[in-house]
CSV table of C-alpha atoms and ligand atoms in Angstrom, one decimal:
chain,number,residue,atom,x,y,z
Q,1,MET,CA,-22.5,58.0,-39.6
Q,2,LYS,CA,-19.9,55.3,-39.7
Q,3,LYS,CA,-22.0,53.2,-37.3
Q,4,PHE,CA,-25.0,53.6,-39.5
Q,5,VAL,CA,-23.1,52.2,-42.5
Q,6,SER,CA,-21.9,49.2,-40.7
Q,7,ILE,CA,-25.4,48.4,-39.5
Q,8,LEU,CA,-26.6,48.6,-43.0
Q,9,VAL,CA,-23.9,46.2,-44.1
Q,10,LEU,CA,-24.8,43.8,-41.3
Q,11,ALA,CA,-28.4,44.0,-42.2
Q,12,CYS,CA,-27.7,43.2,-45.9
Q,13,ALA,CA,-25.3,40.3,-45.3
Q,14,PRO,CA,-27.9,37.7,-44.4
Q,15,ALA,CA,-30.1,38.7,-47.4
Q,16,LEU,CA,-27.1,38.4,-49.7
Q,17,ALA,CA,-26.1,35.0,-48.2
Q,18,PHE,CA,-29.7,33.8,-48.7
Q,19,ALA,CA,-29.8,35.0,-52.3
Q,20,VAL,CA,-26.6,33.1,-53.0
Q,21,GLY,CA,-27.7,30.1,-51.2
Q,22,GLU,CA,-31.0,30.0,-52.9
Q,23,HIS,CA,-29.4,30.4,-56.3
Q,24,SER,CA,-26.8,27.7,-55.6
Q,25,GLY,CA,-29.6,25.4,-54.3
Q,26,GLY,CA,-31.1,25.5,-57.8
Q,27,HIS,CA,-33.5,22.7,-57.0
Q,28,SER,CA,-33.6,22.0,-60.6
Q,29,MET,CA,-34.6,18.4,-61.2
Q,30,GLY,CA,-33.2,18.5,-64.7
Q,31,GLY,CA,-29.6,18.2,-63.7
Q,32,HIS,CA,-28.4,21.1,-65.7
Q,33,SER,CA,-25.2,21.8,-63.9
Q,34,MET,CA,-23.4,23.5,-66.7
Q,35,GLY,CA,-24.0,27.0,-65.3
Q,36,GLY,CA,-21.2,26.7,-62.8
Q,37,HIS,CA,-23.5,26.9,-59.7
Q,38,SER,CA,-21.4,24.4,-57.8
Q,39,MET,CA,-22.0,25.7,-54.3
Q,40,GLY,CA,-25.0,23.7,-53.4
Q,41,GLY,CA,-24.1,20.7,-55.5
Q,42,HIS,CA,-27.6,19.4,-55.8
Q,43,SER,CA,-26.9,16.4,-57.9
Q,44,MET,CA,-30.2,14.6,-58.1
Q,45,SER,CA,-29.1,12.2,-60.7
Q,46,ASN,CA,-29.0,9.0,-58.6
Q,47,VAL,CA,-31.9,9.5,-56.3
Q,48,GLY,CA,-34.7,9.0,-58.9
Q,49,LYS,CA,-37.3,11.4,-60.1
Q,50,PRO,CA,-40.8,12.6,-59.5
Q,51,GLY,CA,-43.2,9.7,-60.3
Q,52,ASP,CA,-46.2,9.5,-62.5
Q,53,PRO,CA,-49.2,9.0,-60.3
Q,54,ALA,CA,-50.8,6.9,-63.0
Q,55,LYS,CA,-47.9,4.5,-62.9
Q,56,VAL,CA,-47.7,3.8,-59.1
Q,57,SER,CA,-46.3,0.3,-58.4
Q,58,ARG,CA,-47.4,0.3,-54.7
Q,59,THR,CA,-48.0,2.4,-51.7
Q,60,VAL,CA,-45.7,2.7,-48.7
Q,61,GLU,CA,-47.0,4.3,-45.5
Q,62,VAL,CA,-44.7,6.5,-43.5
Q,63,VAL,CA,-45.4,8.1,-40.2
Q,64,MET,CA,-43.6,11.2,-38.9
Q,65,ASP,CA,-43.7,12.1,-35.2
Q,66,ASP,CA,-42.5,14.6,-32.7
Q,67,ALA,CA,-39.9,12.1,-31.4
Q,68,MET,CA,-38.1,13.1,-34.6
Q,69,ARG,CA,-38.5,9.7,-36.3
Q,70,PHE,CA,-39.8,8.3,-39.6
Q,71,THR,CA,-41.5,5.0,-39.3
Q,72,PRO,CA,-40.4,3.0,-41.1
Q,73,ALA,CA,-36.9,4.6,-41.4
Q,74,GLN,CA,-35.8,1.8,-43.8
Q,75,ILE,CA,-37.7,1.1,-46.9
Q,76,ASP,CA,-36.9,-1.5,-49.6
Q,77,VAL,CA,-37.9,-1.0,-53.2
Q,78,LYS,CA,-37.0,-2.5,-56.5
Q,79,ALA,CA,-35.2,-0.4,-59.2
Q,80,GLY,CA,-37.8,0.9,-61.5
Q,81,GLU,CA,-40.6,1.0,-59.0
Q,82,THR,CA,-42.8,4.1,-58.6
Q,83,ILE,CA,-43.8,4.5,-55.0
Q,84,ARG,CA,-46.7,6.4,-53.6
Q,85,PHE,CA,-45.7,7.5,-50.1
Q,86,PHE,CA,-48.7,7.9,-47.9
Q,87,ILE,CA,-47.3,10.2,-45.2
Q,88,LYS,CA,-48.9,11.0,-41.9
Q,89,ASN,CA,-47.7,13.5,-39.4
Q,90,SER,CA,-48.8,12.1,-36.1
Q,91,GLY,CA,-47.1,14.8,-34.1
Q,92,LYS,CA,-48.2,18.3,-33.1
Q,93,ILE,CA,-45.5,20.3,-34.9
Q,94,PRO,CA,-44.8,20.5,-38.6
Q,95,HIS,CA,-42.6,17.9,-40.2
Q,96,GLU,CA,-41.6,17.2,-43.8
Q,97,MET,CA,-40.2,14.4,-45.9
Q,98,VAL,CA,-37.6,15.4,-48.4
Q,99,ILE,CA,-36.1,12.8,-50.8
Q,100,GLY,CA,-32.5,13.2,-51.9
Q,101,SER,CA,-28.9,12.3,-51.4
Q,102,LEU,CA,-27.6,12.8,-47.8
Q,103,ALA,CA,-25.2,15.5,-49.0
Q,104,ASP,CA,-27.9,17.4,-50.7
Q,105,LEU,CA,-30.3,17.1,-47.8
Q,106,LYS,CA,-27.6,18.4,-45.4
Q,107,ALA,CA,-26.9,21.3,-47.7
Q,108,HIS,CA,-30.6,22.1,-47.9
Q,109,ALA,CA,-30.9,21.8,-44.1
Q,110,GLU,CA,-28.2,24.5,-43.8
Q,111,GLU,CA,-30.2,26.8,-46.1
Q,112,MET,CA,-33.3,26.2,-44.0
Q,113,LYS,CA,-31.4,27.1,-40.8
Q,114,LYS,CA,-30.4,30.5,-42.3
Q,115,MET,CA,-34.0,31.1,-43.3
Q,116,PRO,CA,-36.3,29.3,-40.8
Q,117,GLY,CA,-39.4,30.7,-42.4
Q,118,MET,CA,-38.4,29.7,-45.9
Q,119,GLN,CA,-41.2,28.4,-47.9
Q,120,HIS,CA,-40.1,25.7,-50.2
Q,121,ALA,CA,-42.1,23.3,-52.3
Q,122,GLU,CA,-40.4,20.9,-54.6
Q,123,PRO,CA,-41.5,17.7,-56.3
Q,124,ASN,CA,-39.2,15.7,-54.0
Q,125,MET,CA,-40.8,16.9,-50.8
Q,126,ILE,CA,-43.9,17.3,-48.7
Q,127,THR,CA,-44.5,19.5,-45.6
Q,128,LEU,CA,-47.2,18.5,-43.2
Q,129,LYS,CA,-48.7,20.2,-40.2
Q,130,GLY,CA,-49.4,18.2,-37.1
Q,131,GLY,CA,-52.2,15.7,-37.8
Q,132,GLN,CA,-52.0,16.2,-41.5
Q,133,ARG,CA,-51.6,13.4,-44.2
Q,134,GLY,CA,-50.3,13.7,-47.6
Q,135,GLY,CA,-48.8,11.9,-50.6
Q,136,LEU,CA,-45.6,11.9,-52.5
Q,137,VAL,CA,-45.0,9.9,-55.7
Q,138,TRP,CA,-41.4,9.0,-56.6
Q,139,THR,CA,-39.7,6.8,-59.1
Q,140,PHE,CA,-36.6,5.0,-58.0
Q,141,ASP,CA,-34.9,4.2,-61.3
Q,142,GLN,CA,-31.4,3.1,-60.2
Q,143,ALA,CA,-30.2,0.6,-57.7
Q,144,GLY,CA,-28.5,2.2,-54.7
Q,145,THR,CA,-29.4,4.1,-51.6
Q,146,VAL,CA,-31.6,7.1,-51.5
Q,147,ASP,CA,-32.0,9.1,-48.4
Q,148,PHE,CA,-34.9,11.1,-47.0
Q,149,ALA,CA,-35.0,13.6,-44.1
Q,150,CYS,CA,-37.1,16.2,-42.4
Q,151,LEU,CA,-35.3,19.5,-43.0
Q,152,ILE,CA,-37.1,21.6,-40.5
Q,153,PRO,CA,-34.2,23.2,-38.4
Q,154,GLY,CA,-32.9,20.8,-35.8
Q,155,HIS,CA,-35.0,17.8,-36.9
Q,156,MET,CA,-32.4,16.1,-39.1
Q,157,GLU,CA,-29.8,16.5,-36.4
Q,158,ALA,CA,-32.2,14.9,-33.9
Q,159,GLY,CA,-32.3,11.8,-36.1
Q,160,MET,CA,-35.2,12.5,-38.5
Q,161,VAL,CA,-33.7,10.7,-41.4
Q,162,GLY,CA,-34.4,7.5,-43.3
Q,163,LYS,CA,-33.2,5.4,-46.1
Q,164,VAL,CA,-34.6,3.8,-49.2
Q,165,ASN,CA,-32.7,0.7,-50.4
Q,166,VAL,CA,-33.2,0.4,-54.1
Q,167,ASN,CA,-32.4,-3.2,-55.2
F,1,CU,CU1,-39.5,17.0,-38.5
């Protein structure tokens, strides 16, 4: 009987961890951090915000491939620009482009590792199967550096990251 209980506890632990992780992730673009959910620390304030498709300044093409690379991996924009990313997955396996701060992306990648099948769709990201194309519209409103990465487990570690320099 004791064995049974410990198995139950083990079985529950990952679910609990996920529930906490998911909660702390928050993924709220509004920046309401007053609730005390400090674990994930998703501070989206400096990375910009979802863009209005009607106000796109220009289009930037990005290719993702199975060599775990974004091409280009360095993108220059001006503060205030709304960019429509035209993203193509030229590989065979799924890839995604997630915009955020490097700290947030790493935290999110950890959550993904705990929950490999985790379905997540947020305004700051797009997931594409092999051969698929898609678009992502984002406004870079402050000068600085904004990172992006593929958060599919192992990809970020393999170098699937990029940078937007906002001037
Ligand atoms: Cu990838």
